[in-house]
CSV table of C-alpha atoms in Angstrom, one decimal:
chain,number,residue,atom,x,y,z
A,1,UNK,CA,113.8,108.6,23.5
A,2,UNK,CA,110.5,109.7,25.3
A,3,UNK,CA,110.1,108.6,28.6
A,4,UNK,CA,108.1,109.3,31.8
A,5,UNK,CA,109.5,108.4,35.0
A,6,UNK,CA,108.2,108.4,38.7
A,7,UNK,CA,109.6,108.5,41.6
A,8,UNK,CA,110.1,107.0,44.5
A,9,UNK,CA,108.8,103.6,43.3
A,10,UNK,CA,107.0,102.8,46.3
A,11,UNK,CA,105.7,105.2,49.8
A,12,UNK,CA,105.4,103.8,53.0
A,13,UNK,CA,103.4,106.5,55.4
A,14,UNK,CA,101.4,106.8,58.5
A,15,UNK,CA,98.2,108.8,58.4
A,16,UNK,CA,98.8,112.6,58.7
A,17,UNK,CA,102.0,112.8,56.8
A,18,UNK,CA,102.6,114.6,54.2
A,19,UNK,CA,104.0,113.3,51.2
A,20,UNK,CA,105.6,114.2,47.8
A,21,UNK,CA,105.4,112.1,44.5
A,22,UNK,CA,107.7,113.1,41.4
A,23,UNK,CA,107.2,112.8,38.0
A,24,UNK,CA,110.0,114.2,35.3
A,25,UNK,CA,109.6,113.9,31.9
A,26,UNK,CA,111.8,114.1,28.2
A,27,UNK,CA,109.6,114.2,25.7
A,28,UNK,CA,109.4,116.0,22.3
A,29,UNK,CA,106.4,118.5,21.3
A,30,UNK,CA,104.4,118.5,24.8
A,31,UNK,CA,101.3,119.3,25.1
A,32,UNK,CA,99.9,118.5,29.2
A,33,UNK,CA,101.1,116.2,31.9
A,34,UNK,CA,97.8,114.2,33.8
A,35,UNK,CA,97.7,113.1,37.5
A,36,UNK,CA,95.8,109.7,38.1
A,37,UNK,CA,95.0,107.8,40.8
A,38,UNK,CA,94.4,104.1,40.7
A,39,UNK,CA,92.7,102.2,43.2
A,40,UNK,CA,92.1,98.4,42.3
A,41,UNK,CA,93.0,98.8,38.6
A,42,UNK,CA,90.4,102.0,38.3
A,43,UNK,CA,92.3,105.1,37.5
A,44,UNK,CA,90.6,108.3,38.7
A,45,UNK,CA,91.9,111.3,37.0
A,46,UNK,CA,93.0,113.7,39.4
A,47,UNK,CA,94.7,117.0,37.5
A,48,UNK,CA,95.5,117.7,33.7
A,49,UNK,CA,98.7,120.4,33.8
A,50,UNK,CA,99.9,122.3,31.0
A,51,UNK,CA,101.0,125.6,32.3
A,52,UNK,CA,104.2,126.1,34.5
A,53,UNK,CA,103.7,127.4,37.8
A,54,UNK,CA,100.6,127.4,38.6
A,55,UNK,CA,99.3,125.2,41.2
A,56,UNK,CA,96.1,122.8,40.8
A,57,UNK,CA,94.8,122.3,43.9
A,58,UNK,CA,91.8,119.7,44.8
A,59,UNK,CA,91.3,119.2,48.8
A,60,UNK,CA,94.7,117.8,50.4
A,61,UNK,CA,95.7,117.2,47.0
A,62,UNK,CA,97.6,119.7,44.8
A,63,UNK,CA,100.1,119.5,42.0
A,64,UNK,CA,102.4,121.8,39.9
A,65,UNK,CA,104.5,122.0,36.8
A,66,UNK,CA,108.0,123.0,35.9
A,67,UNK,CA,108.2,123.1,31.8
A,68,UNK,CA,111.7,124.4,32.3
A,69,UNK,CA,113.1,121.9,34.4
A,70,UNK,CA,110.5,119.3,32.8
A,71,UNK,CA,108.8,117.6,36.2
A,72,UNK,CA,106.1,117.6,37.9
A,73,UNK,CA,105.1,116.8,41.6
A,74,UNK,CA,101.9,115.8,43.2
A,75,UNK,CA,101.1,117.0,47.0
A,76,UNK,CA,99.2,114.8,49.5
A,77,UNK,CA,98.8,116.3,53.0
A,78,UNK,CA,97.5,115.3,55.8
A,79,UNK,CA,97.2,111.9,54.2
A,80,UNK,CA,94.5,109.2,55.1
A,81,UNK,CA,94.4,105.5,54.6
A,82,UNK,CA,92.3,106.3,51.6
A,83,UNK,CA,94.8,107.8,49.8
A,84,UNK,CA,96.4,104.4,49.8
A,85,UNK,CA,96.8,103.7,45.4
A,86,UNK,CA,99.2,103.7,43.0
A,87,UNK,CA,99.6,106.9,41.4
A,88,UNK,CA,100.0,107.5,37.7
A,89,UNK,CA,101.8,110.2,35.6
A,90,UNK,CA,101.5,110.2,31.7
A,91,UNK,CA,102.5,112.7,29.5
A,92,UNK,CA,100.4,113.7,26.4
A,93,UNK,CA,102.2,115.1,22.9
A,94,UNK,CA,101.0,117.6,21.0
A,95,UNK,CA,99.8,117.3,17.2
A,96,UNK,CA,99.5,113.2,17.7
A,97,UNK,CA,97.2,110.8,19.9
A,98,UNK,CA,100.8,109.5,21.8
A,99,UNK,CA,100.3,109.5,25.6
A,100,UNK,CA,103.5,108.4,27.8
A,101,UNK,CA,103.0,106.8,31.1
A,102,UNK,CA,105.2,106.3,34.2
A,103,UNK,CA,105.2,103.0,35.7
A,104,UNK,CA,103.7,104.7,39.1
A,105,UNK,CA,104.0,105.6,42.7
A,106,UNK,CA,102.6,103.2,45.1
A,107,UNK,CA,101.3,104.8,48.0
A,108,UNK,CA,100.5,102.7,51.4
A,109,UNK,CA,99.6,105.1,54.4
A,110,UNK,CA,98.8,103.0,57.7
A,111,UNK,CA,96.8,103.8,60.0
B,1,UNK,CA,115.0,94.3,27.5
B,2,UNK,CA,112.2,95.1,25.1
B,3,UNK,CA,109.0,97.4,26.4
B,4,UNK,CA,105.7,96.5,25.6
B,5,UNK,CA,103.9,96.3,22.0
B,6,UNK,CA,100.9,96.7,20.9
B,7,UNK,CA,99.9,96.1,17.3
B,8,UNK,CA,98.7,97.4,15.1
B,9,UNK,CA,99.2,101.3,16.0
B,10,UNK,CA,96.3,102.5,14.2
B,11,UNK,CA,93.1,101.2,13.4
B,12,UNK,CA,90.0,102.3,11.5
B,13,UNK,CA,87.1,100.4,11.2
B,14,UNK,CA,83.4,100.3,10.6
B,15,UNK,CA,80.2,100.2,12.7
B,16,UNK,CA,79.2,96.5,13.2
B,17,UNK,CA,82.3,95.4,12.7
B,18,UNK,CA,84.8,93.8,15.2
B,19,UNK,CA,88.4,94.3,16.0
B,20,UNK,CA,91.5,92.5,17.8
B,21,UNK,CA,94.0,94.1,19.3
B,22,UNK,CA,97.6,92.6,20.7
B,23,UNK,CA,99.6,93.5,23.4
B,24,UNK,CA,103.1,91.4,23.7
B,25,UNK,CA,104.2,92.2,27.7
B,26,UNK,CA,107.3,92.3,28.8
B,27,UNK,CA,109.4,89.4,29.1
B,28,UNK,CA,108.7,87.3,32.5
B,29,UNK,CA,105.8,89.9,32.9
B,30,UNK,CA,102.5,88.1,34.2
B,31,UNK,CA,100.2,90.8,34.7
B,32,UNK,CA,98.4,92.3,31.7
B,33,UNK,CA,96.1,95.0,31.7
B,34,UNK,CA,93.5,96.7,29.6
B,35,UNK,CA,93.0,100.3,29.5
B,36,UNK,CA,90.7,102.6,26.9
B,37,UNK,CA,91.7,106.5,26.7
B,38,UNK,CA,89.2,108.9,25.5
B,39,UNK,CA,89.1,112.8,25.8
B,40,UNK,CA,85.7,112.6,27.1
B,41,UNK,CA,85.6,109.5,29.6
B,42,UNK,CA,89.5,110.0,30.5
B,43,UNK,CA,91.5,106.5,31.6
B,44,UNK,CA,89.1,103.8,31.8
B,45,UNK,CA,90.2,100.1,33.4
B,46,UNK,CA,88.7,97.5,31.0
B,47,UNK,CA,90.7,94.0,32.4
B,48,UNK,CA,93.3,92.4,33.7
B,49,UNK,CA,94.5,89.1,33.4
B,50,UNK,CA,97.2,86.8,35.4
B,51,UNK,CA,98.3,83.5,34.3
B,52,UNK,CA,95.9,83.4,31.7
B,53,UNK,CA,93.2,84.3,34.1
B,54,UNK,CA,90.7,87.1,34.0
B,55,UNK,CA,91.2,88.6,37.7
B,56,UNK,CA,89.6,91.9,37.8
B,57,UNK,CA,86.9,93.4,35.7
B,58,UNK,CA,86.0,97.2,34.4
B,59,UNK,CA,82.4,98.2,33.7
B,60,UNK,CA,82.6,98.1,30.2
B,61,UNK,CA,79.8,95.8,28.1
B,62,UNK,CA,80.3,92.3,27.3
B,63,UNK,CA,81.3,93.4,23.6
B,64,UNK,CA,84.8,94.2,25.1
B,65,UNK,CA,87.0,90.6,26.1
B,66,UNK,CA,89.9,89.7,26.2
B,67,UNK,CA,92.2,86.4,27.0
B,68,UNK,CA,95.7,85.7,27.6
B,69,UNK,CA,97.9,82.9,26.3
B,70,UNK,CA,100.3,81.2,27.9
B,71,UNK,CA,103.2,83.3,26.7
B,72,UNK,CA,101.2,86.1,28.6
B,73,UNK,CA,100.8,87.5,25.2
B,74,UNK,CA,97.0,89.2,25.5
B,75,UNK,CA,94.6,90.0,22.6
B,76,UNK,CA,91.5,92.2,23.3
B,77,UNK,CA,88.6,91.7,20.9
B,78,UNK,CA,85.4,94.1,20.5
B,79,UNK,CA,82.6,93.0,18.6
B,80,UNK,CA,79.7,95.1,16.9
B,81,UNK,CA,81.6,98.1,17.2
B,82,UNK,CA,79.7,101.3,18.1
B,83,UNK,CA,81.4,105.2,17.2
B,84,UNK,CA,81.9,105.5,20.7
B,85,UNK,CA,84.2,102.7,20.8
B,86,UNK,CA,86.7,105.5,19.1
B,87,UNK,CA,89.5,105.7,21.5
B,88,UNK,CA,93.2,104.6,22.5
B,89,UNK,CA,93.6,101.3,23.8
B,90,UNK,CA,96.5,100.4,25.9
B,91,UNK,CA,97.6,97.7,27.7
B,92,UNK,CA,100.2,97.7,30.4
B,93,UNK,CA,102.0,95.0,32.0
B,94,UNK,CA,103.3,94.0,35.3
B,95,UNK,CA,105.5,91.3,36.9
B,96,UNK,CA,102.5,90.4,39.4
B,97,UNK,CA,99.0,91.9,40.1
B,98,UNK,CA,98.3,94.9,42.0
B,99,UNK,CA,101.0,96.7,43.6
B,100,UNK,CA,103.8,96.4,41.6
B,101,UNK,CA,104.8,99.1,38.8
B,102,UNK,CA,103.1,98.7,35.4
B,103,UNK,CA,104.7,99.3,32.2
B,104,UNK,CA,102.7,101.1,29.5
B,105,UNK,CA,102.6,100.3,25.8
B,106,UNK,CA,102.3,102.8,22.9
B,107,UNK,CA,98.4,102.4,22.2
B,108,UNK,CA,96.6,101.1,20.0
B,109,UNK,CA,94.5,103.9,18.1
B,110,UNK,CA,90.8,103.2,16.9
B,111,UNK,CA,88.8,104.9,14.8
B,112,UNK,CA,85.1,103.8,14.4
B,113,UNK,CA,83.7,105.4,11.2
């Protein structure tokens, strides 16, 4: 069965931290893995991988992906009470319109 | 326990036309949410509703509504479709609003012709 699944659930942090979110995937025929972030019901997109290795990188944010061992992370450092959001992983399948998503990583940074 | 549906999977329909789409949550789930996918405009928040209540709103025309029944059962409905309207339309659910983690259903593809 395909399935997308983030971890930890939930992030309690204080401002300045830096912090790790996990996404692994088992899917069949995939084709990219998308970051979001979703403040208030809005998602923002925030990366689109499908290449091992290589490191998207936008301000404190970055992300990476690991085809082989099938997960990706997402980097926040130096984090800011702005950065407070859930934070969605979904999984897109080549050759159809299917798109898997986690259930998300809520992020709280405190002042 | 059973993930979310959403029916029917695929859709085509014309210009002018309108179209309802389902989305069953899962069990005990209150929260239902209202998403459209496109390559162009990415992950876009249409609505949410709670207890048969509309709490949060996207910026999407008044064309696009929704409502949810008591079951928590929620049906979206767009009227005088336009081609742009062509897109993936997913729903996710969650025991409460905001904060907790949402639960994706499959999508339901449109195609405006």
């Amino acid at each position: 069965e395909d399935k997308v699944v983030q971890s930890p659930l939930s992030l309690v942090v204080h401002e300045g931290d830096t912090v790790t979110l996990n996404c692994s995937y088992e899917v069949t025929n995939f084709r990219s893995l998308l970051w979001y972030k979703q403040e208030k019901k809005a998602p923002t997109f925030l990366f689109m991988l499908t290449s091992s290795g290589i490191e998207k990188k936008s301000g404190r944010l970055s992300s990476i992906l690991d085809k082989k061992e099938l997960f990706s992370i997402l980097n926040i450092t130096a984090t800011q009470t702005g950065d407070s959001a859930i934070y969605l992983c979904a999984v897109e399948f080549s050759n159809t319109d299917k798109l898997i998503f986690g259930t998300g990583t809520r992020l709280q940074v405190f002042p | 326990k059973a993930g979310v549906t959403q029916t029917p999977r695929y859709l085509i329909k014309t210009r002018g036309q309108q179209v309802t789409l389902s989305c069953s949550p899962i069990s005990g789930h209150r929260s239902v949410s209202w998403y459209q996918q496109t390559p162009g405009q990415g992950l876009q928040f249409l609505f949410e509703y709670f207890s048969e209540t509309q709490r949060n709103k996207g910026n999407f025309p008044g064309r696009f509504s929704g409502r949810q029944f008591s079951n928590s059962r929620s049906e979206m409905n767009v009227s005088t479709l336009e081609l742009g309207d062509s897109a993936l339309y997913l729903c996710a659910s969650s025991l409460w609003e905001f904060g907790y983690e949402q639960y994706f259903g499959p999508g339901t593809r449109l195609t405006v012709t």
